[in-house]
Amino acid sequence: MKGVAMYYTVKTMLDQGKSISGIARDLDIDRKTVRNIRDRVKNGEIKTPVIKKPSKLDPYKDIILDYIDQELSAVLIYEKLVEEKRVDITYSGVKKYVRKLRGPKHPHVPIVSPPAKEAQVDFGYAGYFNNGTKKVKTWIFCMRLSYSRYDYYELVIDQSIPTFIRCHINAFEYFGGVPEIVKIDNLKAGVLEANFYEPEIQHEYASMLSYYGSSPIPCKVRKPEEKGKVESGIKYVKNNFLKGLKTKNLSEAREKLRDWMDNKCNKRVHGTTRKVPVEEFYKKEKPCLLKLPAERYETYVVEKRRVNRYGHISFRYNHYSVPHEYIGEEVSLKAGRDILKIYSKNYTEIALHPLNKGTGNFITNEDHINDIKKRKGAVYYEEKCREIGDGAVSFLNNLKS
C-alpha cells in the first residue's frame, strides 16, 4: 500500500470513529502501524511516495494478457512483440513482465467479501470515439461491488482527478447506496499516475469518500488477486461490449453502454459466482449499503500556486489575497462552484473567498492587507528609533507595553 494512501486511509477511518484494532484488522496491518500513523496525523506529517517509472510494455498490457490467456510462453510472447509489434525490448524484460502479470504460481483462495463491504475501481482503455468535432481517446471507468459483482461502467474522455471522483459519485447514485470501503488499483495510467498520490489529491479523494461514509484502500503490492474482480470487469466490457459496438459516436456509445449495463451485463450469469449479479444485488447487497446523503458531494478543482509579493495568488484570471506570512510560499487551492479555499503546505485553510466570475479582478480580504500594513509600520518605526538611539528604542518599547 502506498505511504500517503495508507496515511489518508487510516486518517479517514480514525475520523469516522473506528478503533485502532478495527482499522488494523480491515487493512491487514499491525496495530503499532496504526498508532504510528495516528501520531503522524496529529503532527501533520505527510510524505509523498516516489512513483515508479512505468514499463515500456505497459501500452501492450492488454495484448500480452490476451497472449497469456492463449497460454503462450514468454518466449513466444517476446517473439510476437518484436516481430509483429516492433517493440524494442529484451527477452528478460518480457519474461519479468509476463511473470508479474501471471501472478503467483501457487493457487490462492478467492477473497469473499460480505454484502456492501467492498467495491473495486479501475480504468480501461476504450479506443477512439468521435465527440462531434474530432476523434478523442476514451477510457471506461468500472466500479464493481465485490459481493454481487454488480457493475457500473462509464465512458470518459480523460482520467483526471475530477473525472475519477465524479465517476465514483455517479456509481454510488447508480447503486442507490455506498459500500463501506473502495479498493483502488495502483492507478498506473494517465493523469492519475502523475498526481493521485499528491497529498492534496489524496485529501480531496478521502474527503469525498468520507462524505459518503466510505474509506479508500489501495490494493496490496504483489497481491493481484485482491483487484481481480474489477480487472475481470474491465476485460469483460472490452470483450463483450466494445467488440460488438457498431458506432464510433461518443454520445451514442454512452447510451448503448448504459443499456448494455442494465439489460445484459448485470443480468447475465456470472462466470465465477454462477449467480445473476442484479438478483444478488437487490436481494442481499443493496439493503446493506450505506445510505446516500441528502445532497451530492460538491467536486472541486485542486491546484497549486505560489503567493506573489503582493500577497495574492491568481486563479482563472483573477487575484485572491492570503495572509502576509505566506508571501513567496507555495499554497494549494480548492475551487468549487461559488467559493475558493486556499490551504498552507500542511493543508490548513488560510483563506476563503467567493469565486469571482469576471477577469482581471483583485479579491482582497482587508485583514490580510491590514496585517501587511501593520507589519510594515512596526518595522519602519523600530528602524527609525534605532537610528535615533537607545532612548528612542526604550520609548517605543514603553508605548508597545
CSV table of C-alpha atoms in Angstrom, one decimal:
chain,number,residue,atom,x,y,z
A,1,MET,CA,0.0,0.0,0.0
A,2,LYS,CA,1.3,3.4,-0.9
A,3,GLY,CA,2.6,5.5,2.0
A,4,VAL,CA,0.4,8.6,1.5
A,5,ALA,CA,-2.5,6.4,0.6
A,6,MET,CA,-2.1,4.5,3.8
A,7,TYR,CA,-1.9,7.8,5.7
A,8,TYR,CA,-5.2,9.1,4.4
A,9,THR,CA,-6.9,5.7,4.7
A,10,VAL,CA,-6.1,5.4,8.4
A,11,LYS,CA,-6.9,9.1,8.9
A,12,THR,CA,-10.3,8.8,7.3
A,13,MET,CA,-11.1,5.7,9.3
A,14,LEU,CA,-10.0,7.4,12.5
A,15,ASP,CA,-12.1,10.4,11.7
A,16,GLN,CA,-15.1,8.1,11.3
A,17,GLY,CA,-14.5,6.9,14.9
A,18,LYS,CA,-13.2,3.4,14.1
A,19,SER,CA,-11.0,1.7,16.6
A,20,ILE,CA,-7.3,1.0,16.2
A,21,SER,CA,-7.9,-2.7,16.3
A,22,GLY,CA,-10.7,-2.5,13.8
A,23,ILE,CA,-8.6,-0.4,11.4
A,24,ALA,CA,-5.7,-2.9,11.7
A,25,ARG,CA,-8.0,-5.8,11.0
A,26,ASP,CA,-9.6,-4.2,7.9
A,27,LEU,CA,-6.3,-3.1,6.4
A,28,ASP,CA,-4.4,-6.2,7.5
A,29,ILE,CA,-1.7,-4.2,9.2
A,30,ASP,CA,-0.2,-4.2,12.7
A,31,ARG,CA,-1.9,-2.1,15.4
A,32,LYS,CA,1.5,-0.4,16.1
A,33,THR,CA,1.4,0.9,12.5
A,34,VAL,CA,-2.0,2.4,13.0
A,35,ARG,CA,-0.8,4.1,16.2
A,36,ASN,CA,2.3,5.5,14.4
A,37,ILE,CA,0.1,6.9,11.6
A,38,ARG,CA,-2.3,8.3,14.2
A,39,ASP,CA,0.6,10.1,15.8
A,40,ARG,CA,1.8,11.4,12.4
A,41,VAL,CA,-1.7,12.7,11.8
A,42,LYS,CA,-1.6,14.7,15.0
A,43,ASN,CA,1.8,16.1,14.0
A,44,GLY,CA,0.6,16.9,10.4
A,45,GLU,CA,3.3,14.8,8.7
A,46,ILE,CA,2.7,13.8,5.1
A,47,LYS,CA,5.3,12.1,2.9
A,48,THR,CA,4.7,11.9,-0.9
A,49,PRO,CA,5.9,8.5,-2.2
A,50,VAL,CA,8.1,8.1,-5.2
A,51,ILE,CA,6.1,6.9,-8.2
A,52,LYS,CA,7.7,4.0,-10.0
A,53,LYS,CA,8.7,4.5,-13.6
A,54,PRO,CA,6.2,2.9,-16.0
A,55,SER,CA,7.3,-0.1,-18.0
A,56,LYS,CA,7.9,0.1,-21.7
A,57,LEU,CA,5.4,-2.8,-22.1
A,58,ASP,CA,2.5,-1.0,-20.3
A,59,PRO,CA,1.0,0.1,-23.6
A,60,TYR,CA,0.9,-3.5,-24.7
A,61,LYS,CA,-0.5,-4.9,-21.4
A,62,ASP,CA,-3.9,-5.9,-22.9
A,63,ILE,CA,-2.2,-7.7,-25.9
A,64,ILE,CA,0.1,-9.5,-23.5
A,65,LEU,CA,-2.8,-10.6,-21.3
A,66,ASP,CA,-4.5,-12.0,-24.4
A,67,TYR,CA,-1.3,-13.9,-25.2
A,68,ILE,CA,-1.3,-15.3,-21.6
A,69,ASP,CA,-4.9,-16.3,-22.0
A,70,GLN,CA,-3.9,-18.2,-25.1
A,71,GLU,CA,-1.3,-20.0,-22.9
A,72,LEU,CA,1.7,-18.7,-24.9
A,73,SER,CA,5.1,-19.0,-23.3
A,74,ALA,CA,7.2,-15.9,-22.5
A,75,VAL,CA,9.5,-16.8,-25.5
A,76,LEU,CA,6.6,-16.8,-27.9
A,77,ILE,CA,5.2,-13.6,-26.4
A,78,TYR,CA,8.6,-12.0,-26.8
A,79,GLU,CA,8.9,-13.1,-30.5
A,80,LYS,CA,5.4,-11.8,-31.3
A,81,LEU,CA,6.0,-8.4,-29.7
A,82,VAL,CA,9.3,-7.9,-31.5
A,83,GLU,CA,8.2,-9.2,-34.9
A,84,GLU,CA,4.6,-8.1,-35.1
A,85,LYS,CA,4.5,-5.0,-32.9
A,86,ARG,CA,8.1,-3.9,-33.4
A,87,VAL,CA,8.7,-3.4,-29.7
A,88,ASP,CA,12.3,-2.7,-28.7
A,89,ILE,CA,12.6,-4.9,-25.7
A,90,THR,CA,14.8,-7.7,-24.3
A,91,TYR,CA,13.6,-11.2,-23.6
A,92,SER,CA,14.5,-10.8,-19.9
A,93,GLY,CA,12.3,-7.7,-19.8
A,94,VAL,CA,9.3,-9.6,-21.3
A,95,LYS,CA,9.9,-12.5,-19.1
A,96,LYS,CA,9.8,-10.4,-15.9
A,97,TYR,CA,6.7,-8.5,-17.1
A,98,VAL,CA,4.8,-11.7,-18.0
A,99,ARG,CA,5.7,-13.3,-14.7
A,100,LYS,CA,4.3,-10.2,-12.9
A,101,LEU,CA,1.0,-10.3,-14.9
A,102,ARG,CA,0.6,-14.0,-14.3
A,103,GLY,CA,0.9,-13.5,-10.6
A,104,PRO,CA,1.8,-16.3,-8.1
A,105,LYS,CA,2.1,-19.8,-9.5
A,106,HIS,CA,0.5,-21.4,-6.4
A,107,PRO,CA,-3.3,-21.4,-6.2
A,108,HIS,CA,-4.9,-18.9,-3.9
A,109,VAL,CA,-8.2,-18.9,-2.0
A,110,PRO,CA,-10.7,-16.5,-3.5
A,111,ILE,CA,-11.4,-13.4,-1.3
A,112,VAL,CA,-15.1,-13.4,-0.4
A,113,SER,CA,-16.4,-10.0,0.7
A,114,PRO,CA,-19.7,-9.7,2.8
A,115,PRO,CA,-22.5,-7.7,1.1
A,116,ALA,CA,-21.9,-4.0,0.9
A,117,LYS,CA,-18.4,-4.3,2.4
A,118,GLU,CA,-16.3,-3.5,-0.7
A,119,ALA,CA,-16.2,-2.1,-4.2
A,120,GLN,CA,-13.3,-2.2,-6.6
A,121,VAL,CA,-12.5,0.5,-9.2
A,122,ASP,CA,-10.2,0.8,-12.2
A,123,PHE,CA,-9.9,2.4,-15.7
A,124,GLY,CA,-9.5,0.5,-19.0
A,125,TYR,CA,-8.6,2.0,-22.4
A,126,ALA,CA,-11.5,2.0,-24.8
A,127,GLY,CA,-10.1,3.4,-28.0
A,128,TYR,CA,-11.0,6.4,-30.1
A,129,PHE,CA,-14.5,7.9,-30.5
A,130,ASN,CA,-15.9,10.9,-32.3
A,131,ASN,CA,-17.3,13.5,-29.9
A,132,GLY,CA,-18.9,15.6,-32.7
A,133,THR,CA,-15.9,17.7,-33.7
A,134,LYS,CA,-12.9,15.4,-33.5
A,135,LYS,CA,-11.7,12.0,-32.5
A,136,VAL,CA,-10.8,11.6,-28.9
A,137,LYS,CA,-9.2,8.9,-26.7
A,138,THR,CA,-11.6,7.3,-24.3
A,139,TRP,CA,-11.5,5.1,-21.2
A,140,ILE,CA,-14.0,3.0,-19.4
A,141,PHE,CA,-14.4,3.5,-15.7
A,142,CYS,CA,-15.6,0.5,-13.8
A,143,MET,CA,-16.8,0.1,-10.2
A,144,ARG,CA,-17.7,-3.4,-9.2
A,145,LEU,CA,-19.4,-4.4,-5.9
A,146,SER,CA,-17.3,-7.4,-4.8
A,147,TYR,CA,-20.1,-9.5,-3.3
A,148,SER,CA,-22.7,-9.4,-6.0
A,149,ARG,CA,-20.4,-8.4,-8.9
A,150,TYR,CA,-23.0,-5.7,-9.8
A,151,ASP,CA,-21.2,-3.3,-12.1
A,152,TYR,CA,-21.2,0.4,-13.0
A,153,TYR,CA,-19.5,1.5,-16.2
A,154,GLU,CA,-18.9,5.0,-17.6
A,155,LEU,CA,-17.2,6.0,-20.9
A,156,VAL,CA,-15.0,9.1,-20.3
A,157,ILE,CA,-12.5,11.2,-22.3
A,158,ASP,CA,-9.8,11.6,-19.6
A,159,GLN,CA,-8.5,10.1,-16.4
A,160,SER,CA,-8.3,13.3,-14.5
A,161,ILE,CA,-8.9,13.5,-10.7
A,162,PRO,CA,-12.2,15.4,-11.1
A,163,THR,CA,-13.4,12.7,-13.6
A,164,PHE,CA,-12.2,9.9,-11.2
A,165,ILE,CA,-14.1,11.4,-8.3
A,166,ARG,CA,-17.2,12.2,-10.4
A,167,CYS,CA,-17.4,8.6,-11.6
A,168,HIS,CA,-17.4,7.4,-8.0
A,169,ILE,CA,-20.3,9.7,-7.2
A,170,ASN,CA,-22.2,8.5,-10.3
A,171,ALA,CA,-21.6,4.9,-9.4
A,172,PHE,CA,-22.9,5.4,-5.8
A,173,GLU,CA,-26.0,7.0,-7.2
A,174,TYR,CA,-26.5,4.2,-9.7
A,175,PHE,CA,-26.2,1.7,-6.9
A,176,GLY,CA,-28.5,3.8,-4.7
A,177,GLY,CA,-26.0,3.4,-1.8
A,178,VAL,CA,-22.4,3.3,-0.8
A,179,PRO,CA,-20.0,0.4,0.1
A,180,GLU,CA,-18.0,0.5,3.3
A,181,ILE,CA,-14.7,0.6,1.5
A,182,VAL,CA,-13.5,1.3,-2.0
A,183,LYS,CA,-10.4,-0.7,-3.2
A,184,ILE,CA,-8.4,1.1,-5.8
A,185,ASP,CA,-5.8,-0.3,-8.2
A,186,ASN,CA,-2.3,1.1,-8.3
A,187,LEU,CA,-3.6,3.7,-10.8
A,188,LYS,CA,-0.7,3.4,-13.2
A,189,ALA,CA,-2.4,5.1,-16.2
A,190,GLY,CA,-2.7,8.6,-17.5
A,191,VAL,CA,-3.1,11.7,-15.3
A,192,LEU,CA,-3.8,9.6,-12.2
A,193,GLU,CA,-0.3,8.2,-12.2
A,194,ALA,CA,1.2,11.7,-12.2
A,195,ASN,CA,-0.7,13.3,-9.3
A,196,PHE,CA,-3.0,10.9,-7.4
A,197,TYR,CA,-0.5,10.4,-4.6
A,198,GLU,CA,-0.1,14.1,-4.1
A,199,PRO,CA,-1.2,15.0,-0.5
A,200,GLU,CA,-3.8,17.5,-1.8
A,201,ILE,CA,-5.4,14.9,-4.2
A,202,GLN,CA,-5.4,12.2,-1.5
A,203,HIS,CA,-7.0,14.6,0.9
A,204,GLU,CA,-9.7,15.5,-1.7
A,205,TYR,CA,-10.4,11.9,-2.6
A,206,ALA,CA,-10.5,10.8,1.0
A,207,SER,CA,-12.8,13.8,1.8
A,208,MET,CA,-15.2,12.7,-0.9
A,209,LEU,CA,-15.4,9.1,0.3
A,210,SER,CA,-15.7,10.3,3.9
A,211,TYR,CA,-18.6,12.5,3.0
A,212,TYR,CA,-20.3,9.3,1.7
A,213,GLY,CA,-19.2,7.3,4.8
A,214,SER,CA,-16.7,5.2,2.9
A,215,SER,CA,-12.9,4.7,3.0
A,216,PRO,CA,-10.2,4.2,0.3
A,217,ILE,CA,-8.0,1.1,0.5
A,218,PRO,CA,-5.3,0.6,-2.2
A,219,CYS,CA,-4.6,-3.0,-3.3
A,220,LYS,CA,-1.6,-4.5,-1.6
A,221,VAL,CA,1.6,-4.8,-3.7
A,222,ARG,CA,2.2,-8.2,-5.2
A,223,LYS,CA,-1.3,-9.4,-4.4
A,224,PRO,CA,-3.1,-9.2,-7.8
A,225,GLU,CA,-5.9,-11.4,-6.6
A,226,GLU,CA,-7.1,-8.5,-4.5
A,227,LYS,CA,-8.1,-6.5,-7.6
A,228,GLY,CA,-9.0,-9.4,-9.8
A,229,LYS,CA,-12.8,-8.7,-9.6
A,230,VAL,CA,-12.6,-5.2,-11.2
A,231,GLU,CA,-9.9,-6.3,-13.7
A,232,SER,CA,-12.1,-9.1,-14.9
A,233,GLY,CA,-14.9,-6.4,-15.2
A,234,ILE,CA,-12.7,-4.3,-17.5
A,235,LYS,CA,-11.8,-7.3,-19.6
A,236,TYR,CA,-15.5,-8.3,-19.8
A,237,VAL,CA,-16.7,-4.9,-21.0
A,238,LYS,CA,-13.9,-4.9,-23.6
A,239,ASN,CA,-14.6,-8.3,-25.0
A,240,ASN,CA,-18.4,-8.2,-24.8
A,241,PHE,CA,-19.4,-4.6,-25.2
A,242,LEU,CA,-16.6,-2.8,-27.2
A,243,LYS,CA,-16.1,-5.6,-29.6
A,244,GLY,CA,-19.7,-5.7,-30.5
A,245,LEU,CA,-20.2,-1.9,-30.6
A,246,LYS,CA,-21.1,-0.7,-34.2
A,247,THR,CA,-20.9,3.1,-33.6
A,248,LYS,CA,-17.9,5.4,-33.0
A,249,ASN,CA,-20.1,8.3,-32.0
A,250,LEU,CA,-19.3,9.0,-28.3
A,251,SER,CA,-22.8,10.1,-27.3
A,252,GLU,CA,-24.4,7.0,-28.9
A,253,ALA,CA,-21.7,4.7,-27.4
A,254,ARG,CA,-22.5,6.1,-23.9
A,255,GLU,CA,-26.2,5.4,-24.4
A,256,LYS,CA,-25.6,1.9,-25.6
A,257,LEU,CA,-23.2,1.2,-22.7
A,258,ARG,CA,-25.9,2.2,-20.2
A,259,ASP,CA,-28.4,-0.1,-21.9
A,260,TRP,CA,-25.9,-3.0,-22.1
A,261,MET,CA,-25.0,-2.5,-18.4
A,262,ASP,CA,-28.7,-2.5,-17.4
A,263,ASN,CA,-30.0,-5.3,-19.6
A,264,LYS,CA,-27.1,-7.6,-20.4
A,265,CYS,CA,-24.1,-7.2,-18.2
A,266,ASN,CA,-25.8,-7.2,-14.8
A,267,LYS,CA,-28.4,-9.8,-15.9
A,268,ARG,CA,-26.1,-12.5,-17.1
A,269,VAL,CA,-25.0,-15.5,-15.0
A,270,HIS,CA,-21.6,-14.5,-13.6
A,271,GLY,CA,-18.8,-16.9,-14.7
A,272,THR,CA,-17.3,-17.2,-11.2
A,273,THR,CA,-20.2,-17.0,-8.8
A,274,ARG,CA,-22.7,-18.7,-11.2
A,275,LYS,CA,-25.3,-16.2,-10.0
A,276,VAL,CA,-27.0,-13.3,-11.6
A,277,PRO,CA,-25.5,-10.0,-10.3
A,278,VAL,CA,-28.7,-8.0,-10.4
A,279,GLU,CA,-30.6,-10.6,-8.3
A,280,GLU,CA,-27.8,-10.9,-5.7
A,281,PHE,CA,-27.6,-7.1,-5.6
A,282,TYR,CA,-31.2,-6.4,-4.8
A,283,LYS,CA,-31.7,-9.4,-2.5
A,284,LYS,CA,-28.6,-9.2,-0.4
A,285,GLU,CA,-26.4,-6.2,-1.1
A,286,LYS,CA,-28.4,-3.1,-1.7
A,287,PRO,CA,-30.2,-3.4,1.7
A,288,CYS,CA,-26.8,-3.3,3.4
A,289,LEU,CA,-25.3,-0.4,1.5
A,290,LEU,CA,-24.8,2.9,3.3
A,291,LYS,CA,-27.5,5.4,2.6
A,292,LEU,CA,-26.7,8.3,0.2
A,293,PRO,CA,-26.5,11.7,1.8
A,294,ALA,CA,-29.3,14.3,1.1
A,295,GLU,CA,-27.1,16.3,-1.1
A,296,ARG,CA,-24.5,15.4,-3.7
A,297,TYR,CA,-20.8,16.0,-2.9
A,298,GLU,CA,-19.5,19.1,-4.5
A,299,THR,CA,-16.4,18.4,-6.5
A,300,TYR,CA,-13.5,20.8,-6.5
A,301,VAL,CA,-10.6,21.8,-8.8
A,302,VAL,CA,-7.4,21.3,-6.8
A,303,GLU,CA,-4.3,23.1,-7.9
A,304,LYS,CA,-1.1,24.7,-6.5
A,305,ARG,CA,0.0,28.3,-6.7
A,306,ARG,CA,2.9,30.5,-5.3
A,307,VAL,CA,1.9,33.6,-3.4
A,308,ASN,CA,3.2,36.8,-5.1
A,309,ARG,CA,4.9,39.7,-3.3
A,310,TYR,CA,1.6,41.5,-3.0
A,311,GLY,CA,0.1,38.7,-1.0
A,312,HIS,CA,-2.2,37.3,-3.7
A,313,ILE,CA,-2.5,34.1,-5.9
A,314,SER,CA,-4.0,34.0,-9.3
A,315,PHE,CA,-6.8,31.7,-10.4
A,316,ARG,CA,-8.8,31.9,-13.7
A,317,TYR,CA,-7.5,35.4,-14.5
A,318,ASN,CA,-8.4,36.9,-11.1
A,319,HIS,CA,-6.3,37.5,-8.0
A,320,TYR,CA,-7.1,36.4,-4.4
A,321,SER,CA,-5.4,37.5,-1.2
A,322,VAL,CA,-3.8,35.4,1.6
A,323,PRO,CA,-2.3,36.3,5.0
A,324,HIS,CA,1.0,38.2,4.6
A,325,GLU,CA,3.2,35.4,6.2
A,326,TYR,CA,2.6,33.2,3.2
A,327,ILE,CA,4.2,35.6,0.7
A,328,GLY,CA,6.6,33.7,-1.5
A,329,GLU,CA,5.3,30.3,-0.4
A,330,GLU,CA,3.6,27.5,-2.3
A,331,VAL,CA,-0.1,27.0,-1.4
A,332,SER,CA,-2.9,24.8,-2.6
A,333,LEU,CA,-6.4,26.0,-3.7
A,334,LYS,CA,-9.7,24.2,-4.0
A,335,ALA,CA,-12.3,25.8,-6.3
A,336,GLY,CA,-15.9,24.8,-6.2
A,337,ARG,CA,-18.9,26.3,-7.9
A,338,ASP,CA,-19.0,29.5,-5.8
A,339,ILE,CA,-16.1,29.5,-3.4
A,340,LEU,CA,-12.3,29.4,-3.4
A,341,LYS,CA,-10.4,27.9,-0.4
A,342,ILE,CA,-6.7,28.3,0.0
A,343,TYR,CA,-4.5,26.0,2.1
A,344,SER,CA,-1.0,26.1,3.5
A,345,LYS,CA,1.6,23.3,2.9
A,346,ASN,CA,0.2,21.2,5.8
A,347,TYR,CA,-3.3,21.6,4.4
A,348,THR,CA,-4.6,24.1,6.9
A,349,GLU,CA,-7.2,26.5,5.5
A,350,ILE,CA,-5.7,30.0,5.4
A,351,ALA,CA,-8.2,32.0,3.2
A,352,LEU,CA,-11.7,31.7,1.9
A,353,HIS,CA,-13.1,33.9,-0.9
A,354,PRO,CA,-16.3,34.0,-3.1
A,355,LEU,CA,-15.3,32.9,-6.6
A,356,ASN,CA,-15.3,35.9,-8.9
A,357,LYS,CA,-16.9,35.2,-12.3
A,358,GLY,CA,-15.1,38.1,-14.0
A,359,THR,CA,-11.5,38.6,-15.1
A,360,GLY,CA,-8.7,40.8,-14.0
A,361,ASN,CA,-10.2,41.5,-10.6
A,362,PHE,CA,-8.5,41.6,-7.2
A,363,ILE,CA,-10.5,39.9,-4.4
A,364,THR,CA,-8.8,41.1,-1.2
A,365,ASN,CA,-9.6,40.5,2.4
A,366,GLU,CA,-8.8,43.7,4.2
A,367,ASP,CA,-7.5,41.8,7.2
A,368,HIS,CA,-4.8,40.4,5.0
A,369,ILE,CA,-3.8,43.9,3.8
A,370,ASN,CA,-4.0,45.4,7.3
A,371,ASP,CA,-1.6,42.8,8.6
A,372,ILE,CA,0.9,43.8,5.9
A,373,LYS,CA,0.5,47.5,6.8
A,374,LYS,CA,0.8,46.8,10.5
A,375,ARG,CA,3.9,44.7,9.9
A,376,LYS,CA,5.5,47.3,7.7
A,377,GLY,CA,4.6,50.1,10.1
A,378,ALA,CA,6.1,48.3,13.1
A,379,VAL,CA,9.3,47.5,11.2
A,380,TYR,CA,9.6,51.1,10.0
A,381,TYR,CA,9.3,52.7,13.4
A,382,GLU,CA,11.6,50.2,15.0
A,383,GLU,CA,14.3,51.0,12.4
A,384,LYS,CA,13.8,54.8,12.8
A,385,CYS,CA,14.1,54.5,16.6
A,386,ARG,CA,17.3,52.5,16.4
A,387,GLU,CA,18.7,55.2,14.1
A,388,ILE,CA,17.9,57.9,16.8
A,389,GLY,CA,19.3,56.0,19.7
A,390,ASP,CA,18.7,53.8,22.8
A,391,GLY,CA,16.4,56.3,24.4
A,392,ALA,CA,14.0,56.3,21.4
A,393,VAL,CA,14.0,52.5,21.3
A,394,SER,CA,13.2,52.4,25.1
A,395,PHE,CA,10.4,55.0,24.5
A,396,LEU,CA,8.9,52.8,21.7
A,397,ASN,CA,9.0,49.7,23.8
A,398,ASN,CA,7.2,51.5,26.6
A,399,LEU,CA,4.5,52.5,24.1
A,400,LYS,CA,4.1,48.9,23.0
A,401,SER,CA,3.6,47.8,26.6
